[in-house]
Coordinates of C-alpha atoms in Angstrom, one line a residue:
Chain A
X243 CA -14.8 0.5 84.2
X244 CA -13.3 -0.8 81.6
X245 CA -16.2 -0.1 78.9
X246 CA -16.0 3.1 80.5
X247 CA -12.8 3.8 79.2
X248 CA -13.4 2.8 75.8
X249 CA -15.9 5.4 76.0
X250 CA -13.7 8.2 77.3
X251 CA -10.9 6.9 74.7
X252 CA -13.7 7.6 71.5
X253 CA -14.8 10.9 73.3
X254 CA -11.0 11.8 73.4
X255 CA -10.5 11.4 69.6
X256 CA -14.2 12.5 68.5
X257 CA -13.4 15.9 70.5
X258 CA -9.5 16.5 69.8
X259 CA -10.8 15.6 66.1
X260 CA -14.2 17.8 66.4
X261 CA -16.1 15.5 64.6
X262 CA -19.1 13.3 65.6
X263 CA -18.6 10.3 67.8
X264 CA -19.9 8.5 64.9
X265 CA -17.2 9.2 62.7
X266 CA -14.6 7.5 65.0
X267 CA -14.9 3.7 64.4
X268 CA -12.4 0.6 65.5
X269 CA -11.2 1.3 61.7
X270 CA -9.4 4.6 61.9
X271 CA -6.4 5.3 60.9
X272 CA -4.1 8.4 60.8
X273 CA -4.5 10.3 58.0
X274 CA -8.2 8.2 57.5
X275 CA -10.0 11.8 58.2
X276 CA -8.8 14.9 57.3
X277 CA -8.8 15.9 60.8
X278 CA -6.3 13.3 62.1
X279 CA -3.3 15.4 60.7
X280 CA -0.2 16.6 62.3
X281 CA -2.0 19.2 64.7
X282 CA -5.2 16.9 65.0
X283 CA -2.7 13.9 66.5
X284 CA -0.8 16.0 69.3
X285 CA -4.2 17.4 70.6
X286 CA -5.3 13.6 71.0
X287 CA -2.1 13.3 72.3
X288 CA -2.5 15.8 74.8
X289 CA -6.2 14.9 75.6
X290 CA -5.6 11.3 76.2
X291 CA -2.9 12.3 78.8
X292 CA -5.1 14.5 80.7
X293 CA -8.0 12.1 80.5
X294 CA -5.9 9.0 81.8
X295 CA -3.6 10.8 83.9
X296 CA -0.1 9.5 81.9
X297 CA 2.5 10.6 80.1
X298 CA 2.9 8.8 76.5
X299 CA 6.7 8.0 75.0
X300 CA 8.2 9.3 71.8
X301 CA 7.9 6.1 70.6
X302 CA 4.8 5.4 70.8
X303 CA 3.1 8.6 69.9
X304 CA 5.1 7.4 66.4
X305 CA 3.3 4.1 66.8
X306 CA 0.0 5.2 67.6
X307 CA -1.2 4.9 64.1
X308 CA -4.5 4.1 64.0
X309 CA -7.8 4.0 66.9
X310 CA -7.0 -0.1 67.6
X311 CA -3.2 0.5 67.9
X312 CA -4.3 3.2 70.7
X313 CA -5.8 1.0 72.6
X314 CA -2.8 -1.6 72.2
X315 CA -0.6 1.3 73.4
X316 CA -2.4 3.1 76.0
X317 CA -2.7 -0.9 77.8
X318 CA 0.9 -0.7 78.4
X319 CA 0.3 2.4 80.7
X320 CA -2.0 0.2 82.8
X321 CA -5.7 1.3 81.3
X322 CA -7.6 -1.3 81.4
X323 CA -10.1 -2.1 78.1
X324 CA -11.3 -5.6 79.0
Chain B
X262 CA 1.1 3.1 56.4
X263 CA 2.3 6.3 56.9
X264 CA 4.5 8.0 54.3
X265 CA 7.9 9.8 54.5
X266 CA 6.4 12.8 55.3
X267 CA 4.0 12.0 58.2
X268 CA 4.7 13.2 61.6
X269 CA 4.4 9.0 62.4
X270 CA 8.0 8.6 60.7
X271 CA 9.3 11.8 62.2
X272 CA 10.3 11.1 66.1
X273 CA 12.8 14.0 66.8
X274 CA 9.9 16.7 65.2
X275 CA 7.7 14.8 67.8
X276 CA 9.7 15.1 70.5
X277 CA 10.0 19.1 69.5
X278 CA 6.5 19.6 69.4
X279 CA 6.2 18.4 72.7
X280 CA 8.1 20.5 74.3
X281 CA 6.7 23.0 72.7
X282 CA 3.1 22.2 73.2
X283 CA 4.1 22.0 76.4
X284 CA 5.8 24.9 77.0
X285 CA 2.8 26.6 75.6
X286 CA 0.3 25.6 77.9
X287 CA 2.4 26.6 81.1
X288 CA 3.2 29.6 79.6
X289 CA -0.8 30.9 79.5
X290 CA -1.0 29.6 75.8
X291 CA 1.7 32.5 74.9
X292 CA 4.3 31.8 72.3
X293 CA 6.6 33.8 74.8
X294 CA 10.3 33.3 73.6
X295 CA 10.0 29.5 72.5
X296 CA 11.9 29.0 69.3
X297 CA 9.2 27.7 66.9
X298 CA 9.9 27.9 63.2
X299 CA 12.1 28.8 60.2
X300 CA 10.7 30.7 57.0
X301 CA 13.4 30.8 54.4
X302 CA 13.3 32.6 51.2
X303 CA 16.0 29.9 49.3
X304 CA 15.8 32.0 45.9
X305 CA 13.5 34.8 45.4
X306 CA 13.4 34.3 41.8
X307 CA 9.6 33.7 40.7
X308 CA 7.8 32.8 37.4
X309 CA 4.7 35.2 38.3
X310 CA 4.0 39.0 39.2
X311 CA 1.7 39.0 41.9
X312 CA 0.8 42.3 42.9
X313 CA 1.3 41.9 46.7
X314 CA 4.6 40.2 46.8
X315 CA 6.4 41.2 49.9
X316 CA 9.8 39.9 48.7
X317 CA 10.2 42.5 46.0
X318 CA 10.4 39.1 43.4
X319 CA 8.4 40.9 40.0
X320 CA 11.2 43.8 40.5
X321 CA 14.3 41.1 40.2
X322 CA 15.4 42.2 43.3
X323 CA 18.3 39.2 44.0
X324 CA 17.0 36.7 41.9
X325 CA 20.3 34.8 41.4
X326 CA 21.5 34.7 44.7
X327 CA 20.9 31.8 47.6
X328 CA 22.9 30.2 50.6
X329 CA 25.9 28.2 49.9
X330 CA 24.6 24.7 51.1
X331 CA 27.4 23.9 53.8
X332 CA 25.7 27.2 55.2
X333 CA 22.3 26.0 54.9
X334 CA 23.2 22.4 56.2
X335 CA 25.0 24.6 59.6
X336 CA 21.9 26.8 59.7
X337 CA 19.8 23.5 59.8
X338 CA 21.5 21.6 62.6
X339 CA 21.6 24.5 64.5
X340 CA 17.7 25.3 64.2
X341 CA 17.3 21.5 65.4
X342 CA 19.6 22.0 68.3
X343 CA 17.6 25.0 69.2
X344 CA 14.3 23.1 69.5
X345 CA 12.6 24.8 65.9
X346 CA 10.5 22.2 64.4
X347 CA 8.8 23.9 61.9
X348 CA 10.5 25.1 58.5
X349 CA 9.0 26.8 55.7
X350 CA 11.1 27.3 52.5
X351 CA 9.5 29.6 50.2
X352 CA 10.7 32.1 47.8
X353 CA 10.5 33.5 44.9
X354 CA 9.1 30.7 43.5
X355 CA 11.2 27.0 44.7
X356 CA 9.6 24.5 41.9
X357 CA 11.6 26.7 39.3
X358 CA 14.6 25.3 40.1
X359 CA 14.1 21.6 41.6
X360 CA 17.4 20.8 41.3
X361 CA 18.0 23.5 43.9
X362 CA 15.4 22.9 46.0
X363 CA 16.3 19.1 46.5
X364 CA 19.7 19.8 46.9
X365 CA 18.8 21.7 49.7
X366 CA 16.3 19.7 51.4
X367 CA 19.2 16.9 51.7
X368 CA 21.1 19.4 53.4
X369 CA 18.2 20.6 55.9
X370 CA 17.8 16.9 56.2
X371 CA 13.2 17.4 56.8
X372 CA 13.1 14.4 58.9
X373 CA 13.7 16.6 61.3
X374 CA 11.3 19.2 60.9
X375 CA 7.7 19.5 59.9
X376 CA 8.9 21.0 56.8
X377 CA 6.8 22.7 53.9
X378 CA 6.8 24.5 50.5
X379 CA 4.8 27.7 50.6
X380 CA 4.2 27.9 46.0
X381 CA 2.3 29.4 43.9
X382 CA 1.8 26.0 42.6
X383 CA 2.1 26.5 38.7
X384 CA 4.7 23.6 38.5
X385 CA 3.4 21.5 40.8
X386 CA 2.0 18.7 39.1
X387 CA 1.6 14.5 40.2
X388 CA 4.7 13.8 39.7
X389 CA 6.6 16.4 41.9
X390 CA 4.3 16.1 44.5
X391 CA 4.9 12.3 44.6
X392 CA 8.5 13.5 45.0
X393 CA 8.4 16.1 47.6
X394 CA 6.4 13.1 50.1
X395 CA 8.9 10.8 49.7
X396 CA 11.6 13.8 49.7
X397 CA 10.1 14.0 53.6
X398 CA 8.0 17.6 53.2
X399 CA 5.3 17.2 55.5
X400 CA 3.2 19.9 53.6
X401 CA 2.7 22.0 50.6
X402 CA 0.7 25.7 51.3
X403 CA -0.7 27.0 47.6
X404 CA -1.7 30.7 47.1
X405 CA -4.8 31.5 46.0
X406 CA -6.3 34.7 45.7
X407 CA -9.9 33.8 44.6
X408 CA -12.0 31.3 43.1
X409 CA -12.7 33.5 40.0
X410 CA -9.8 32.3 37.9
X411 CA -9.9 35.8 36.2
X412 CA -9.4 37.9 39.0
X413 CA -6.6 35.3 40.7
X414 CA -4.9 35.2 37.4
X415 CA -4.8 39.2 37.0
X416 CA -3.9 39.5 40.5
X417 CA -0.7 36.8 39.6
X418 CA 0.4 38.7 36.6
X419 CA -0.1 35.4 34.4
X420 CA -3.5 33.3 32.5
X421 CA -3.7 29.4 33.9
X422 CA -2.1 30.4 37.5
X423 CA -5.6 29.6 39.0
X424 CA -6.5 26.8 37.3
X425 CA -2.5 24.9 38.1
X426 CA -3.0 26.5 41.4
X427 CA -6.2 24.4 42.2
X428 CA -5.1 21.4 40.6
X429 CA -1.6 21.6 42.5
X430 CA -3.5 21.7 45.8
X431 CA -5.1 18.3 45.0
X432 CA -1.6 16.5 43.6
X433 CA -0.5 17.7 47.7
X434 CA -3.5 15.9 49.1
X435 CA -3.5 12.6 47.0
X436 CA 0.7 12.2 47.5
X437 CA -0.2 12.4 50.9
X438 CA 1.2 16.2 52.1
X439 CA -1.1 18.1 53.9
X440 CA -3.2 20.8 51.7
X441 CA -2.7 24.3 52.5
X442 CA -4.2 26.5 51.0
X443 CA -2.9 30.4 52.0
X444 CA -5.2 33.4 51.5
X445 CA -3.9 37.0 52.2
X446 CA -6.2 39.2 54.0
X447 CA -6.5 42.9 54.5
X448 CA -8.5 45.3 55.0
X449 CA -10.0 45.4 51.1
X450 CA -11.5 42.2 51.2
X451 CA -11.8 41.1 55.2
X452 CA -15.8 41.6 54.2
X453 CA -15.9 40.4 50.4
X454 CA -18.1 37.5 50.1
X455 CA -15.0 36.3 47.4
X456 CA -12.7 35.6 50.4
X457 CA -15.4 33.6 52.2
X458 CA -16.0 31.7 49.2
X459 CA -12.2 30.7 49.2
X460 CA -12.9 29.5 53.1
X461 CA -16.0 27.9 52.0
X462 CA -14.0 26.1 48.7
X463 CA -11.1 25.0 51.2
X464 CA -13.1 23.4 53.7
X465 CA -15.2 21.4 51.5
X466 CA -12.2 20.0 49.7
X467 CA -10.5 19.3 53.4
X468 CA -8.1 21.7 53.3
X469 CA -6.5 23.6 55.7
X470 CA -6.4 27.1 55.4
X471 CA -3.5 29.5 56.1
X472 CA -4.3 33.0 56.5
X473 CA -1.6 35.6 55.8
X474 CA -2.5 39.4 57.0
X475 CA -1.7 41.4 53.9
X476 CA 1.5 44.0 55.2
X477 CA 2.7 47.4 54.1
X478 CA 5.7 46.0 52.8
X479 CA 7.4 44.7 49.4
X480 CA 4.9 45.3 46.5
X481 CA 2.7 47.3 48.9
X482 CA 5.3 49.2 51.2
X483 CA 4.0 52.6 52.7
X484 CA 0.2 51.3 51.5
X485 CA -1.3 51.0 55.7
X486 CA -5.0 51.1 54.5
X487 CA -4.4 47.8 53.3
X488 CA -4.0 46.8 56.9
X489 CA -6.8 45.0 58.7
X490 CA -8.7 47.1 62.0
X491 CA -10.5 45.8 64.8
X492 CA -13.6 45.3 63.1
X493 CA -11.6 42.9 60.2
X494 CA -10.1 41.1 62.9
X495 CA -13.0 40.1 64.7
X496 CA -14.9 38.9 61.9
X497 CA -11.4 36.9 61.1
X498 CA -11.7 35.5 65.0
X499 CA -15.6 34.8 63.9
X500 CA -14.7 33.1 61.1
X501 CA -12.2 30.9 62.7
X502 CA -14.9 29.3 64.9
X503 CA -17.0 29.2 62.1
X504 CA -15.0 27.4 59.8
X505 CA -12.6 25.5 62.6
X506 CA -9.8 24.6 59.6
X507 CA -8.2 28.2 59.6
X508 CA -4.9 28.7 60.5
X509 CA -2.6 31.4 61.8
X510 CA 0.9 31.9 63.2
X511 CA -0.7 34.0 65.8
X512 CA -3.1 31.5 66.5
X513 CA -2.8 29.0 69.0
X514 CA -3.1 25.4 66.7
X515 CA -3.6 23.7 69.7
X516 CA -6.4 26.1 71.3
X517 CA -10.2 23.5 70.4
X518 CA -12.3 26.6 71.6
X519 CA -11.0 28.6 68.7
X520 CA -10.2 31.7 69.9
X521 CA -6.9 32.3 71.4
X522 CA -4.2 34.3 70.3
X523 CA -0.5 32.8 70.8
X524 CA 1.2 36.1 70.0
X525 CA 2.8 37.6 67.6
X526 CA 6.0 34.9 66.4
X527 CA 8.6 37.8 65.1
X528 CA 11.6 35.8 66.2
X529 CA 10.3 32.6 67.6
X530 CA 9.7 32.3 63.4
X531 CA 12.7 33.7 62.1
X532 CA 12.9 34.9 58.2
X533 CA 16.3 33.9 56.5
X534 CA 16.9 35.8 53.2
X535 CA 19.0 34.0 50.1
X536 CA 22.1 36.4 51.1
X537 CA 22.0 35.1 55.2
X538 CA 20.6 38.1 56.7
X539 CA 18.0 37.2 59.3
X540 CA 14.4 39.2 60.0
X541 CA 12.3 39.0 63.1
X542 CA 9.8 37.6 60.9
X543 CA 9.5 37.7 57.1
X544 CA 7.1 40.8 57.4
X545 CA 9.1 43.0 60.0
X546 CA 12.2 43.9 58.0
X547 CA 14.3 44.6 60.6
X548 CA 18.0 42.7 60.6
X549 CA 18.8 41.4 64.0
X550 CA 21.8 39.1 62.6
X551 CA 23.2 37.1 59.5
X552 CA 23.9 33.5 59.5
X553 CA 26.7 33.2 56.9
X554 CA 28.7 35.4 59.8
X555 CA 26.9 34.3 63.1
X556 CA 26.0 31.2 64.7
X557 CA 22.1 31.4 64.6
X558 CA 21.9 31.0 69.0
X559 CA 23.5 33.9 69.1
X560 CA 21.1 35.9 66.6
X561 CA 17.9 34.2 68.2
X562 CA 19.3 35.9 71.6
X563 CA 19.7 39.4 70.0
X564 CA 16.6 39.4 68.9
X565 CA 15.0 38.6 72.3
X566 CA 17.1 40.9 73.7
X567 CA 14.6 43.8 71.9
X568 CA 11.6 44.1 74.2
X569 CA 9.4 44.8 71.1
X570 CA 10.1 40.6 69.9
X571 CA 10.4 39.6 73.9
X572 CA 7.1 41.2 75.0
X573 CA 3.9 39.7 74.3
X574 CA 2.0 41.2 71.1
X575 CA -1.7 39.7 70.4
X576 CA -1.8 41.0 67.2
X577 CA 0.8 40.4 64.1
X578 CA 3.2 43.7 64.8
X579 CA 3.2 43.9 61.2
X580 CA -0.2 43.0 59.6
X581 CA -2.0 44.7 62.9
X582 CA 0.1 47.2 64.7
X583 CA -0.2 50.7 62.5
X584 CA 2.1 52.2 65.3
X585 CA 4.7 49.8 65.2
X586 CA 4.6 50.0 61.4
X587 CA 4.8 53.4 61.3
X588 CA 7.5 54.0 63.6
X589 CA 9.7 51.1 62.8
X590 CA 8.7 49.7 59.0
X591 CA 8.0 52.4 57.1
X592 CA 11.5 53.5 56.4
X593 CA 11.7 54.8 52.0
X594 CA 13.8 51.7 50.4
X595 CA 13.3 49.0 53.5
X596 CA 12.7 45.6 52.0
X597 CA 14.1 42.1 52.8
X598 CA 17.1 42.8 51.3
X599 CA 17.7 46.2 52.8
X600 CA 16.6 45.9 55.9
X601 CA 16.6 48.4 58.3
X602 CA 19.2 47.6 61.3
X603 CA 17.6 46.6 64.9
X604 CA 20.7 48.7 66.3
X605 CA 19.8 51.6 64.2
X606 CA 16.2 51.9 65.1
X607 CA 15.7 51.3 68.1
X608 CA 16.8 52.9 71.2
X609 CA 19.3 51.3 74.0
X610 CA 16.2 51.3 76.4
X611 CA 14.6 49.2 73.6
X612 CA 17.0 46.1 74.5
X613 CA 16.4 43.9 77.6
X614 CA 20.0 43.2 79.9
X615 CA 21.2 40.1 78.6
X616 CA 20.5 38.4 82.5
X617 CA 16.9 39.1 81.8
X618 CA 16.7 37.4 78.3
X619 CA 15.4 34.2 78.8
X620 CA 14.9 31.8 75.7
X621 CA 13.0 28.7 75.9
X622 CA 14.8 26.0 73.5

């Protein structure tokens, strides 16, 4: 389960991003790829929220600054990685 | 670490996208009557004569005049309050008076806003740009009109526009900003392979691009040919999936299959001129208030109140609707600064009871 949802987690940025899975790596930040802008970061928003089923706080939408802080963030609403 | 100007440092612009994301999606992806964005012209004086100019600039039509900043600093808090998280000051041309344009953007306080400079770019060099990021403006949209420098520069009225123009667009992307770069498209040059190598140019440099449907207005008032048809549009909608970094107020920024229309914005993006007066949009001169007199809730609910600004439009009313233009916009003399009255031109039937206005904040 849990690999699974490090899988759905890189699927979530690779297609709110539209860009190969490869592209997205543990490294990413925002602002790394042109395509993690503004717009690109509320449609990851929005997609990890659908995927997951929760609903992510101001605050850390503001925190979620790069692909490892995600992680660190969406484990607070219980989704398991380990 | 993010900069000043990121959306990462901005948490009440967050929280107002939300909502209106949100809002969005319930609402069938329509634009319906949230409040989205301000576009305001803070001094219409400009250093070039660009043939198209919808704000009458090259004629010197009000170049000296501009809000008084407790106004602006009202105008600002009150946008907030009413959930607009976009704000676009543009002109004239704003990097021709810094001073003025700082001034202001410590009374609009950008934090706030996903706020950006629509320029021409000719003084925009490292330095400012390194400025606006840490001044809190979240991006920078450049005009270009073609990647022969010749043509761009004729076009402008003045030699080197091009070349400053280009080189502004990178100083935006290495302070930070996001890179716009707008394009106006009509009916002329839908087709030209030029305006596909501007698409081409933007996307390989990672750009975003902004697409602006040329309007009889300004510059080019009474000229509808300009205007785009349904064959234009669909190879606009074609090239949007094609290209996947095109942007447009009509068009849903949210929408990953690329083709959905959020409706036409006249109102949800209101246009403020340097003398108060507000437009439904900066393209449909028609007055529906003035914020040096009015408080702006009560100018956004006027405005609703006309079923043409309430009602749902898939096209731009005035880049795409040759009825609406004809009947309402092509008026002799109607510009931003004379305007024609919403009470004067359209009938009573034309406004919605006030019960059945309702405006999504």
């Amino acid at each position: 389960m849990s690999s699974d949802n490090l899988n759905i987690y890189t699927d979530c940025f690779a297609e709110a991003f539209e860009v190969d899975k490869k592209t997205i790596s543990e490294t990413l930040e925002y602002n790394g790829i042109p395509e993690w802008d503004s717009i690109g970061h509320m449609t990851l928003i929005a997609a990890l929220e659908e995927k997951f089923d929760i609903s992510i706080d101001t605050d850390d939408i503001i925190d979620f600054s790069s692909f490892n802080k995600g992680i660190e963030i969406l484990k607070k609403y219980s989704v398991k990685f380990d | 670490m993010p900069i000043h100007s990121s959306l990462l440092k901005k948490p009440r612009l967050v929280e107002k996208l939300r909502r209106f994301y949100s809002y969005v999606n319930k609402n069938n992806g329509q634009v319906g009557t949230k409040t989205r964005g301000i576009d305001l012209n803070l001094n219409n004086a400009c250093n070039l004569r660009c043939k198209y100019c919808f704000t009458n600039s090259p004629k010197g039509d009000h170049v000296k005049d501009r809000l008084p900043l407790d106004v602006l600093e009202r105008v600002a808090d009150e946008a907030d309050e009413l959930g607009y998280f976009e704000f676009d000051l543009q002109g004239g041309e704003l990097l021709l008076r810094p001073d003025i344009l700082f001034e202001s953007l410590k009374a609009i306080k950008p934090e706030r806003f996903y706020l950006y400079l629509t320029t021409n770019g000719f003084k925009l060099d490292e330095k400012m740009a390194k400025q606006l990021a840490d001044a809190h403006v979240s991006r920078v949209s450049v005009s270009v009109d073609s990647m022969n420098e010749a043509t761009h520069d004729e076009i402008r009225g003045r030699k080197d526009s091009w070349r400053k123009a280009i080189e502004a667009l990178k100083h935006v992307q290495n302070a930070g900003m996001d890179p716009y770069l707008n394009i106006t498209v009509g009916h002329y040059n839908a087709f030209d392979p030029a305006f596909e190598e501007l698409l081409k140019y933007s996307k390989d440099n990672n750009y975003k691009t902004l697409i602006n449907v040329a309007v009889p207005a300004g510059m080019w008032s009474q000229m509808s040919e300009i205007m785009l048809d349904d064959k234009d549009r669909e190879h606009l909608y074609k090239l949007r999936k094609d290209y996947k970094n095109l942007i447009r107020n009509i068009w849903n920024p949210f929408d990953k299959s690329h083709e959905k229309s959020i409706g036409c914005t006249t109102v949800n993006r209101l246009y403020i001129t340097p003398i108060g007066d507000v437009l439904a949009c900066p393209y449909v001169h028609i007055k529906i208030g003035n914020v040096i007199e009015q408080h702006l809730k009560e100018i956004v609910e006027y405005g609703f109140s006309i079923k043409h600004f309430n009602e749902h439009s898939p096209v731009c009313l005035a880049g795409e609707n040759k009825e609406f233009v004809s009947k309402y916009l092509s008026n002799t003399g109607q510009t931003i600064f004379h305007p024609a009255k919403a009470s004067d031109i359209f009938p009573e039937e034309d406004f919605l009871k006030k019960s059945d206005v309702k405006i999504h904040y």
